[in-house]
Amino acid sequence: MRRSRKPLGLRVPGVRISPSPPYYIYDVFSDYPATIMKKYYLFAIILVFFLLFPSFCNAQTIETDEAPSPEQGYEHYMKQGDNDKALIIINNMITENETADLYNDRGIIYLYGYNDAAKALEDFKRSSQIDPDHIAVHTNMGLAYEMLGYHDKAIIAYRTAAAKYPFNDWTAYGSDRARGILLAEEGQLIQDWFFLEHSDKTPSESTVISNGEDLSWFRPFTYEDHGYVNLSNLYQTKDFTEAFAMTYVYSPEQRDILLKIGSDDGIVVWVNGKKVLDNPSLRSARVDDDIIETSLSAGWNTLLLKISQDWGSWGFYFRITDTKNAPIKDLVFDPMRDTERAKKICSMVRKERFLRDLNQGSRLFGVIILLILGLCLLLKNVKDVSRIKKMRNDFIAGVTHDLRVPLSSIKASAEMLIDGKVRADKKQEYYQNISEEAERLNRHINKMLSFRRTETDKSPYSFEETDIVPVIEKAISVYKKESPSDELMIGFEINGSLPPVPLDKEAFTQAMINLLSNADKYSPVDKSIVVSAESREDKLFIKVKDKGIGISPADRKRIFDSFYRGSGKNERNIQGVGLGLSFVSGIVKAHGGKISVDSIPGKGSIFTIEIPIPGDNS
Ligand code: ADP
């Protein structure tokens, strides 16, 4: 039993109409000798009469014009193509008893018998109101919606049915219809067919194939199928049981393809006149039911189908994929066989595909670049983490060193004094040393605090108009005492007169000491340092010049950052924590000035501080 008939609620036993017996009897015995005829005539008549008696009765009933009884069933008349009689019966039944089944079945009569989807839909809706769980009605509703062109609603109805009855054949049929609609929306199902006009005498297969071009084909311009090509929409009467559909497809190259077909009912397919499929089964169309491997030649190809029907829905799904089941984009379906147009479309499709591939390629390239960047960042992070770790260790080592040296000196002097080991005339020297070392300790602590001050940007600087020369001289003299090296020579050149500037003496002295300390530290051989000061235009320029190891251009950009230490191997052997210059830079900025560096690696460096000289008005 076909699925498309399954939704009918009532069933009647099949009824066969037999030909009139006397005709057969006469036919069979006409050539026999008369004697034998006489001998068996009566016996044969009686036997045949009894054998065929029930058929007589049935045949009698069908031929009568009396109103059909419900027991005879509307399905029987539908099969006969007598929808009117079927409708009379079912209408009578509905008047007596309104059931979901009867409304559903009447909907089917409207849908298939009269192609009246609107009326069918009304009945299906009524049926589903009476029984929302009716097994067939939602799928039927979907079919009616499809016929009316409401594809979205059809999909919803099919899905409702499938959700209620996931393992039912009829709902599976609906799910396929939904899949067909979606495939059509992706442009995967071939919809561009033209159909053979039905004349009184449908041409035979061979006529269609050999004279296909002379026959009269039509293209239904109002035709709005969407997925499933519904022949019931095209052929309004039930007089025809065969339809021919044809299309031309342009392929830019010879290629192997898969034809994927699902049909209600039997189907025969020819590609370029060669029969590739002959499936006569009475069945409900399922997407991709038949899959045939065949090939298209370069240029125009003819696809011809013969679809036969039994009863119910009548149509097919037809699509083409490559042998790996992927849709083929550069196939052009055109009944007018406009080669120029087809070529243009194909080249456009190819261009698009090329661009898409390129796009995908560049996307891939982008992803790779991102991955590499990510990896670099990760490595940098790892490097940064270990750099910070190293900086922390250096910092602790540096601070410990800076604090321990004066502390141990103070401790040693104090112990000597306590133990009474110092001669009376030397005592003053020891007290002096303790005081100076304590002062040095104080400076180191101030340095830390100042760093904190610049970092947190709380800057309680106190400025006063100051002659810069004594400030520089003090810094030089303090540092000279502090320096561990004996060969240190610090010259001071004053070029021209220097106007007083607003200065935080304490902080500026510390900044100068830091620059001198660096010049000393990073000059392992020649420790002659020159400090100079001059005023040009509205600025004071203070320079600290050394003949040390110099600074590479890459390092020059970063040495004023906190905790940055030079990357050369020389610097690694020199004690430091990378805070001195950031501290100097903070102080100079607080004075409204700036600091820069010039350097030739291996030759030496010049650090220049610029301090603005306020005008008369300021
Ligand atoms: P630290 O001296 O503790 O490392 P600084 O902030 O004072 O920290 O200096 C930062 C970096 O600048 C030093 O590690 C060094 O590489 C470089 N530097 C500073 N002054 C000099 C200089 N006079 N000569 C060469 N390199 C210098």
XYZ file of C-alpha atoms and ligand atoms in Angstrom:
645
model
C 0.000 0.000 0.000
C 1.466 3.382 -0.926
C 2.294 5.798 1.806
C 0.419 8.642 0.217
C -2.802 6.685 0.693
C -2.046 5.644 4.207
C -3.716 8.639 5.857
C -7.152 7.429 4.758
C -8.879 6.204 7.849
C -11.371 3.740 6.349
C -10.482 0.789 4.211
C -12.694 -1.370 2.003
C -11.668 -4.725 0.622
C -10.372 -4.564 -2.939
C -13.045 -5.169 -5.548
C -12.291 -6.838 -8.867
C -14.500 -6.435 -11.898
C -14.547 -9.579 -14.016
C -15.396 -9.668 -17.731
C -18.723 -11.191 -18.801
C -18.468 -15.014 -18.622
C -20.532 -15.954 -21.715
C -18.099 -14.102 -23.868
C -15.211 -16.146 -22.568
C -17.049 -19.405 -22.778
C -17.977 -18.789 -26.324
C -14.508 -17.761 -27.164
C -12.923 -20.800 -25.597
C -15.250 -23.413 -27.012
C -15.995 -21.972 -30.415
C -13.447 -24.160 -32.205
C -14.555 -27.475 -30.538
C -16.572 -30.093 -32.368
C -20.359 -29.776 -31.766
C -20.653 -33.216 -30.086
C -18.205 -32.377 -27.386
C -19.903 -29.039 -27.070
C -23.247 -30.679 -26.466
C -21.833 -33.135 -23.965
C -20.231 -30.597 -21.729
C -22.266 -27.511 -22.481
C -24.706 -27.685 -19.618
C -22.124 -28.846 -17.100
C -19.744 -26.091 -18.069
C -22.438 -23.462 -17.826
C -23.378 -24.543 -14.329
C -19.773 -24.766 -13.168
C -18.800 -21.415 -14.527
C -21.948 -19.814 -13.112
C -21.134 -21.006 -9.609
C -17.505 -20.068 -9.885
C -18.212 -16.588 -11.026
C -21.356 -15.880 -9.064
C -19.774 -13.519 -6.527
C -18.188 -11.514 -9.308
C -21.532 -11.124 -10.979
C -22.873 -9.639 -7.846
C -20.016 -7.232 -7.431
C -19.974 -6.186 -11.039
C -23.670 -5.596 -10.771
C -23.197 -3.290 -7.819
C -20.559 -1.157 -9.521
C -22.536 -0.738 -12.647
C -25.637 0.423 -10.840
C -26.380 4.120 -10.614
C -27.899 3.843 -7.189
C -26.343 6.047 -4.442
C -23.236 4.328 -3.074
C -23.397 3.034 0.475
C -20.770 3.905 3.120
C -19.761 0.270 3.229
C -18.608 0.489 -0.359
C -16.243 3.210 0.798
C -15.158 6.504 -0.676
C -11.636 5.230 -1.210
C -12.948 2.852 -3.808
C -14.457 5.719 -5.787
C -11.352 7.795 -5.410
C -9.400 4.972 -6.937
C -11.918 4.907 -9.746
C -11.291 8.607 -10.212
C -14.878 9.289 -9.239
C -14.186 11.980 -6.693
C -17.741 13.262 -6.770
C -19.111 9.942 -5.555
C -16.380 9.679 -2.955
C -17.264 13.153 -1.748
C -20.988 12.371 -1.484
C -20.255 9.369 0.700
C -17.834 11.117 2.987
C -20.071 14.190 3.294
C -22.909 11.958 4.441
C -20.663 10.268 6.920
C -19.427 13.590 8.306
C -23.022 14.814 8.800
C -23.621 11.782 10.977
C -20.341 11.718 12.812
C -17.651 14.428 12.771
C -14.379 12.619 13.360
C -10.772 13.629 12.879
C -10.346 10.695 10.481
C -13.255 11.712 8.257
C -12.119 15.344 7.996
C -8.605 14.172 7.275
C -9.854 11.827 4.562
C -12.108 14.440 2.984
C -9.101 16.784 2.963
C -7.257 14.144 0.984
C -10.094 13.899 -1.523
C -9.928 17.675 -2.015
C -6.136 17.625 -2.202
C -5.614 14.790 -4.646
C -9.036 14.501 -6.258
C -9.652 18.173 -6.935
C -6.206 19.763 -6.396
C -8.006 22.120 -4.058
C -5.376 22.721 -1.373
C -7.304 25.549 0.287
C -10.349 23.373 0.989
C -8.122 20.482 1.945
C -6.319 22.679 4.440
C -9.617 23.689 6.073
C -10.472 20.026 6.611
C -7.006 19.163 7.901
C -7.222 22.019 10.382
C -10.608 20.807 11.586
C -9.268 17.293 11.881
C -6.296 18.434 13.949
C -8.593 20.479 16.203
C -10.603 17.363 16.978
C -7.497 15.247 17.437
C -4.222 17.195 17.685
C -2.349 13.879 17.758
C -3.851 12.492 14.577
C -1.099 10.442 13.058
C -1.407 11.690 9.476
C -3.008 15.085 9.530
C 0.041 17.291 10.177
C 1.935 15.803 7.251
C -1.168 16.261 5.071
C -1.369 19.858 6.217
C 2.241 20.290 5.132
C 1.351 18.980 1.672
C -1.539 21.433 1.406
C 0.633 24.335 2.561
C 3.242 23.346 -0.003
C 0.674 23.308 -2.782
C -0.444 26.775 -1.690
C 3.161 27.980 -1.759
C 3.559 28.457 2.020
C 6.845 26.628 2.297
C 7.780 27.801 5.774
C 4.418 26.714 7.164
C 4.785 23.407 5.349
C 8.143 22.803 7.021
C 6.638 23.577 10.435
C 3.742 21.155 9.811
C 6.109 18.385 8.653
C 8.298 18.918 11.694
C 5.315 18.884 14.043
C 4.308 15.541 12.590
C 7.826 14.129 12.886
C 8.101 15.335 16.483
C 4.857 13.551 17.391
C 5.577 10.339 15.489
C 9.301 10.071 14.775
C 9.187 6.450 13.585
C 6.259 6.635 11.259
C 6.582 6.194 7.479
C 4.178 8.967 6.640
C 5.859 11.525 8.903
C 9.207 10.416 7.458
C 7.726 11.197 4.043
C 6.897 14.701 5.348
C 10.407 15.130 6.728
C 11.707 14.350 3.268
C 9.420 16.972 1.754
C 10.846 19.475 4.249
C 14.365 18.413 3.306
C 13.423 18.858 -0.340
C 12.246 22.427 0.309
C 15.491 23.262 2.072
C 17.586 21.662 -0.680
C 15.640 23.689 -3.228
C 16.344 26.856 -1.281
C 20.040 26.041 -1.549
C 19.545 25.693 -5.310
C 20.373 21.999 -5.214
C 17.182 20.536 -6.665
C 16.529 20.874 -10.335
C 13.304 22.785 -10.862
C 13.761 23.991 -14.423
C 11.792 21.401 -16.318
C 9.535 21.554 -19.230
C 6.786 19.044 -19.696
C 5.184 17.242 -22.562
C 1.719 18.502 -23.498
C -0.776 15.741 -23.060
C -2.628 15.053 -26.224
C -5.284 12.406 -26.758
C -2.549 10.012 -27.496
C 0.542 10.264 -25.341
C 3.565 9.536 -27.526
C 5.524 6.403 -26.837
C 8.932 6.499 -25.203
C 10.725 6.004 -28.469
C 8.867 8.900 -30.094
C 9.764 11.173 -27.215
C 13.410 10.221 -27.366
C 13.826 10.307 -31.126
C 11.569 13.264 -31.952
C 11.730 15.014 -28.631
C 12.321 18.313 -30.315
C 9.285 18.140 -32.588
C 6.858 17.400 -29.805
C 5.072 20.122 -28.007
C 6.607 20.861 -24.647
C 5.445 23.495 -22.258
C 6.986 25.371 -19.426
C 4.586 26.177 -16.635
C 5.407 29.772 -15.831
C 3.048 29.896 -12.883
C 4.699 26.784 -11.651
C 5.948 27.335 -8.133
C 7.219 24.031 -6.910
C 9.795 24.188 -4.299
C 11.748 21.012 -3.906
C 9.323 18.290 -4.869
C 8.219 18.771 -8.485
C 4.506 18.232 -8.068
C 2.976 16.927 -11.273
C -0.473 16.907 -9.711
C -0.231 20.692 -9.929
C 0.353 20.520 -13.664
C -1.994 17.873 -14.900
C -5.365 18.760 -13.536
C -7.191 15.628 -14.631
C -6.572 12.103 -13.574
C -6.779 10.895 -17.154
C -3.060 10.665 -17.515
C -0.864 8.192 -15.801
C 2.417 9.122 -17.452
C 4.259 12.396 -17.755
C 7.483 13.335 -19.521
C 9.744 16.043 -18.148
C 12.826 17.348 -19.912
C 15.578 19.839 -19.293
C 18.887 20.853 -20.827
C 21.893 21.136 -18.623
C 25.143 22.817 -19.627
C 28.357 21.482 -18.165
C 31.603 23.301 -19.009
C 33.455 20.005 -18.952
C 32.963 16.265 -19.216
C 32.422 15.000 -15.670
C 31.221 12.047 -13.636
C 28.115 12.769 -11.621
C 25.555 11.212 -9.323
C 21.895 11.585 -10.224
C 19.808 11.501 -7.068
C 16.145 10.883 -7.569
C 13.060 10.189 -5.527
C 9.759 9.690 -7.294
C 6.041 9.114 -6.883
C 5.787 6.507 -8.541
C 7.790 4.739 -11.254
C 10.484 6.653 -13.092
C 12.638 6.188 -16.166
C 15.616 8.501 -16.754
C 17.566 9.097 -19.933
C 20.741 11.144 -20.097
C 21.544 12.204 -23.657
C 19.161 9.526 -24.968
C 20.728 6.740 -22.933
C 18.509 5.066 -20.373
C 20.259 5.238 -17.000
C 17.397 4.309 -14.658
C 14.199 2.331 -14.945
C 12.475 1.968 -11.607
C 8.834 0.970 -11.985
C 8.017 0.703 -8.257
C 4.864 2.184 -6.829
C 6.284 4.236 -4.014
C 6.321 7.507 -2.164
C 9.045 9.890 -3.188
C 11.990 10.080 -0.834
C 14.889 12.449 -1.460
C 17.873 10.575 -2.972
C 16.006 7.248 -3.150
C 17.723 6.218 -6.391
C 21.350 7.165 -6.836
C 22.840 6.582 -10.270
C 26.408 7.053 -11.272
C 26.639 8.473 -14.774
C 28.397 11.263 -16.633
C 27.670 14.520 -18.403
C 29.456 15.545 -21.558
C 30.965 18.988 -22.037
C 28.346 21.371 -23.418
C 24.608 20.776 -23.471
C 23.116 17.528 -22.119
C 19.528 16.398 -22.302
C 17.820 14.969 -19.247
C 14.551 13.229 -19.927
C 12.245 11.649 -17.349
C 9.125 9.544 -17.605
C 7.121 9.501 -14.395
C 4.186 7.181 -13.998
C 1.511 7.372 -11.353
C -0.835 5.075 -9.620
C -2.884 7.248 -7.347
C -2.183 10.031 -4.907
C 0.725 12.422 -5.116
C 2.612 12.450 -8.364
C 6.032 13.957 -8.827
C 9.717 13.725 -8.102
C 12.876 15.147 -6.542
C 15.859 15.392 -8.859
C 19.331 16.575 -8.091
C 22.885 16.200 -9.310
C 26.020 16.050 -7.211
C 29.596 15.176 -7.938
C 30.810 11.687 -7.123
C 31.752 12.818 -3.628
C 28.178 13.993 -2.938
C 29.091 17.682 -3.127
C 26.783 20.027 -5.048
C 28.087 21.099 -8.461
C 27.801 24.849 -8.841
C 28.765 25.327 -12.473
C 25.862 23.499 -14.097
C 23.401 25.689 -15.958
C 19.826 24.551 -16.576
C 18.360 26.384 -19.493
C 15.520 25.193 -21.705
C 16.527 27.809 -24.308
C 20.031 26.354 -24.542
C 21.660 29.781 -24.685
C 25.314 28.710 -24.870
C 26.746 32.207 -24.478
C 24.713 32.784 -21.337
C 25.624 29.356 -19.973
C 29.329 29.982 -20.561
C 29.086 33.350 -18.845
C 27.361 31.840 -15.816
C 29.917 29.022 -15.634
C 32.873 31.387 -15.766
C 31.232 33.578 -13.118
C 30.751 30.559 -10.876
C 34.368 29.561 -11.383
C 35.580 33.068 -10.620
C 33.472 33.092 -7.470
C 34.835 29.725 -6.441
C 38.390 30.906 -7.123
C 37.821 34.023 -5.003
C 36.198 31.948 -2.278
C 39.158 29.549 -2.271
C 41.484 32.534 -2.217
C 39.475 33.992 0.607
C 39.613 30.719 2.463
C 43.335 30.588 1.723
C 43.885 34.080 3.069
C 41.739 33.244 6.069
C 43.975 30.248 6.660
C 46.984 32.488 6.198
C 45.470 34.910 8.732
C 44.921 32.100 11.196
C 48.544 30.973 10.788
C 49.793 34.537 11.309
C 47.600 34.837 14.402
C 48.957 31.550 15.702
C 52.523 32.727 15.122
C 51.760 36.058 16.806
C 50.149 34.222 19.696
C 53.199 31.997 19.986
C 55.503 35.030 19.911
C 53.431 36.740 22.608
C 53.537 33.578 24.667
C 57.303 33.329 24.268
C 57.636 37.015 25.071
C 55.480 36.515 28.131
C 57.603 33.616 29.241
C 60.674 35.749 28.573
C 59.123 38.681 30.429
C 58.283 36.482 33.379
C 61.835 35.223 33.598
C 63.132 38.789 33.015
C 60.974 40.073 35.877
C 62.223 37.223 38.034
C 65.785 38.151 37.173
C 65.053 41.840 37.757
C 63.617 41.034 41.183
C 66.704 39.048 42.092
C 68.998 41.796 40.756
C 66.987 44.378 42.645
C 67.298 42.536 45.930
C 70.987 41.933 45.301
C 71.510 45.613 44.360
C 69.588 47.003 47.319
C 71.284 44.609 49.705
C 74.646 45.641 48.331
C 73.809 49.367 48.494
C 72.654 49.066 52.094
C 75.165 46.547 53.330
C 78.321 48.440 52.270
C 77.651 51.579 54.365
C 76.105 49.508 57.160
C 79.121 47.260 57.536
C 81.368 50.316 57.438
C 79.296 51.949 60.223
C 79.278 48.695 62.176
C 83.054 48.270 61.868
C 83.780 51.866 62.943
C 81.356 51.664 65.846
C 82.820 48.361 67.077
C 86.344 49.738 66.940
C 85.236 52.725 69.012
C 83.349 50.589 71.527
C 86.249 48.191 71.913
C 88.528 51.187 72.612
C 90.803 50.142 69.776
C 90.911 53.622 68.243
C 93.547 56.092 69.228
C 92.212 59.309 70.669
C 93.535 61.450 67.774
C 91.854 59.108 65.232
C 88.469 59.012 66.959
C 87.211 62.098 65.148
C 87.944 60.405 61.794
C 85.867 57.365 62.835
C 82.950 59.491 63.982
C 83.164 61.348 60.656
C 83.132 58.039 58.770
C 80.099 56.830 60.677
C 78.294 60.050 59.902
C 79.169 59.938 56.186
C 78.205 56.303 55.843
C 74.946 56.993 57.651
C 74.415 59.844 55.187
C 75.069 57.404 52.300
C 72.601 54.961 53.807
C 70.097 57.748 54.094
C 70.591 58.612 50.425
C 69.992 55.028 49.373
C 66.806 54.897 51.371
C 65.776 58.261 49.935
C 66.470 56.877 46.491
C 64.042 54.024 47.142
C 61.487 56.374 48.578
C 61.906 58.777 45.675
C 61.399 55.929 43.288
C 58.197 55.071 45.093
C 57.290 58.738 44.939
C 57.785 58.892 41.149
C 55.949 55.597 40.702
C 52.899 56.620 42.698
C 53.094 60.117 41.210
C 52.731 61.765 44.606
C 55.494 64.303 44.255
C 56.092 66.498 47.239
C 58.962 68.357 45.558
C 59.793 71.734 47.027
C 61.215 74.178 44.510
C 63.171 77.320 45.191
C 65.165 79.646 42.959
C 68.585 78.071 43.041
C 71.974 78.649 41.543
C 72.676 75.297 39.972
C 76.494 75.403 40.194
C 76.834 74.681 43.951
C 74.232 71.936 43.611
C 76.328 70.217 40.940
C 79.512 70.775 42.923
C 77.932 69.176 45.975
C 76.832 66.163 43.953
C 80.371 65.764 42.564
C 81.998 66.022 45.971
C 79.501 63.614 47.573
C 79.947 61.092 44.813
C 83.720 61.335 44.821
C 83.669 60.211 48.436
C 81.217 57.477 47.692
C 82.974 56.024 44.684
C 84.829 52.793 45.282
C 87.393 53.590 42.592
C 90.599 55.560 43.149
C 91.136 56.516 39.504
C 87.923 58.466 39.236
C 88.358 61.995 37.843
C 85.403 64.329 37.587
C 85.818 67.662 35.793
C 83.221 70.436 35.904
C 82.959 73.006 33.088
C 80.712 76.033 33.455
C 80.103 77.753 30.123
C 78.905 81.317 30.547
C 76.665 82.649 33.245
C 73.876 80.445 34.506
C 70.678 82.066 35.702
C 69.039 80.611 38.824
C 66.213 78.146 38.225
C 63.486 76.720 40.490
C 64.996 73.545 41.870
C 64.360 70.861 44.459
C 67.965 70.830 45.616
C 67.779 67.528 47.438
C 66.204 65.657 44.492
C 68.397 67.297 41.869
C 71.549 66.465 43.790
C 70.401 62.860 43.952
C 69.758 62.855 40.182
C 73.274 64.167 39.503
C 74.812 61.597 41.873
C 72.985 58.844 39.968
C 74.347 60.030 36.626
C 77.863 60.271 38.054
C 77.557 56.837 39.637
C 76.498 55.360 36.261
C 79.318 57.135 34.416
C 81.697 55.642 36.950
C 80.158 52.147 36.950
C 79.990 51.803 33.182
C 83.515 53.084 32.534
C 85.731 50.149 33.413
C 88.927 51.595 31.921
C 89.002 55.359 31.532
C 87.218 56.921 34.484
C 87.547 60.547 33.416
C 84.135 62.123 33.633
C 83.236 65.619 32.564
C 80.217 67.494 33.867
C 79.312 70.691 32.026
C 76.645 73.327 32.407
C 75.563 76.104 30.085
C 72.524 78.173 29.336
C 71.193 78.484 25.818
C 68.078 80.387 24.877
C 65.655 79.706 27.705
C 67.185 76.483 28.950
C 69.928 75.180 31.177
C 71.870 72.255 29.734
C 73.701 69.995 32.167
C 75.753 67.217 30.617
C 77.529 64.219 32.128
C 80.044 62.778 29.708
C 82.016 59.567 30.162
C 84.412 57.420 28.135
C 82.804 54.137 29.146
C 81.231 51.185 27.376
C 78.520 53.234 25.657
C 74.932 52.174 25.006
C 73.525 50.352 21.991
C 70.767 52.168 20.010
C 68.200 49.502 21.070
C 69.029 49.968 24.748
C 69.000 53.757 24.433
C 65.228 53.648 23.820
C 64.518 51.794 27.037
C 67.128 52.680 29.666
C 64.832 55.290 31.243
C 62.199 52.607 31.938
C 62.044 51.278 35.496
C 63.990 48.076 36.014
C 65.444 48.112 32.519
C 69.054 47.093 32.410
C 71.371 47.167 29.418
C 71.341 43.946 27.394
C 75.109 43.783 26.700
C 77.264 41.233 28.460
C 79.388 43.994 30.057
C 76.425 45.353 31.980
C 75.676 41.928 33.409
C 78.851 42.034 35.463
C 78.041 45.450 36.846
C 75.897 45.762 39.937
C 72.571 47.542 39.364
C 68.815 47.222 39.486
C 67.672 49.354 36.555
C 66.089 52.077 38.671
C 68.653 54.883 38.628
C 67.811 56.453 35.271
C 64.043 56.147 35.694
C 64.484 57.944 38.965
C 66.590 60.691 37.290
C 64.073 61.033 34.498
C 61.221 61.400 37.042
C 63.059 64.202 38.866
C 63.924 66.026 35.628
C 60.336 65.829 34.440
C 59.166 67.195 37.800
C 61.342 70.237 36.979
C 59.598 70.633 33.627
C 62.717 69.452 31.816
C 63.812 66.406 29.891
C 66.732 64.018 29.738
C 68.332 62.460 26.649
C 71.345 60.370 25.821
C 73.909 60.284 23.040
C 76.265 57.404 22.891
C 78.741 55.524 20.753
C 79.051 51.930 21.928
C 82.614 51.291 23.051
C 83.427 55.009 23.107
C 81.261 56.562 25.776
C 77.987 58.344 26.544
C 76.682 61.823 27.156
C 73.570 62.297 29.289
C 71.969 65.732 28.841
C 69.467 67.306 31.222
C 67.490 70.275 29.950
C 65.850 72.528 32.559
C 63.655 75.407 31.400
C 64.673 78.884 32.598
C 61.513 80.692 33.580
C 60.886 84.014 31.768
C 60.422 87.355 33.558
C 56.730 86.805 33.927
C 56.863 83.397 35.450
P 71.353 50.275 36.619
O 72.598 51.080 36.443
O 71.067 49.951 38.027
O 71.315 49.102 35.736
P 70.044 52.563 35.526
O 68.597 52.900 35.406
O 70.858 53.559 36.212
O 70.124 51.167 36.191
O 70.585 52.352 34.097
C 69.892 51.581 33.202
C 70.834 50.992 32.151
O 71.391 52.054 31.364
C 72.062 50.324 32.747
O 71.790 48.957 33.047
C 73.089 50.461 31.635
O 72.916 49.433 30.684
C 72.693 51.769 30.967
N 73.550 52.919 31.409
C 73.197 53.891 32.255
N 74.184 54.788 32.342
C 75.186 54.361 31.537
C 76.439 54.874 31.173
N 76.940 56.034 31.682
N 77.202 54.175 30.292
C 76.723 53.033 29.759
N 75.525 52.510 30.050
C 74.768 53.171 30.911
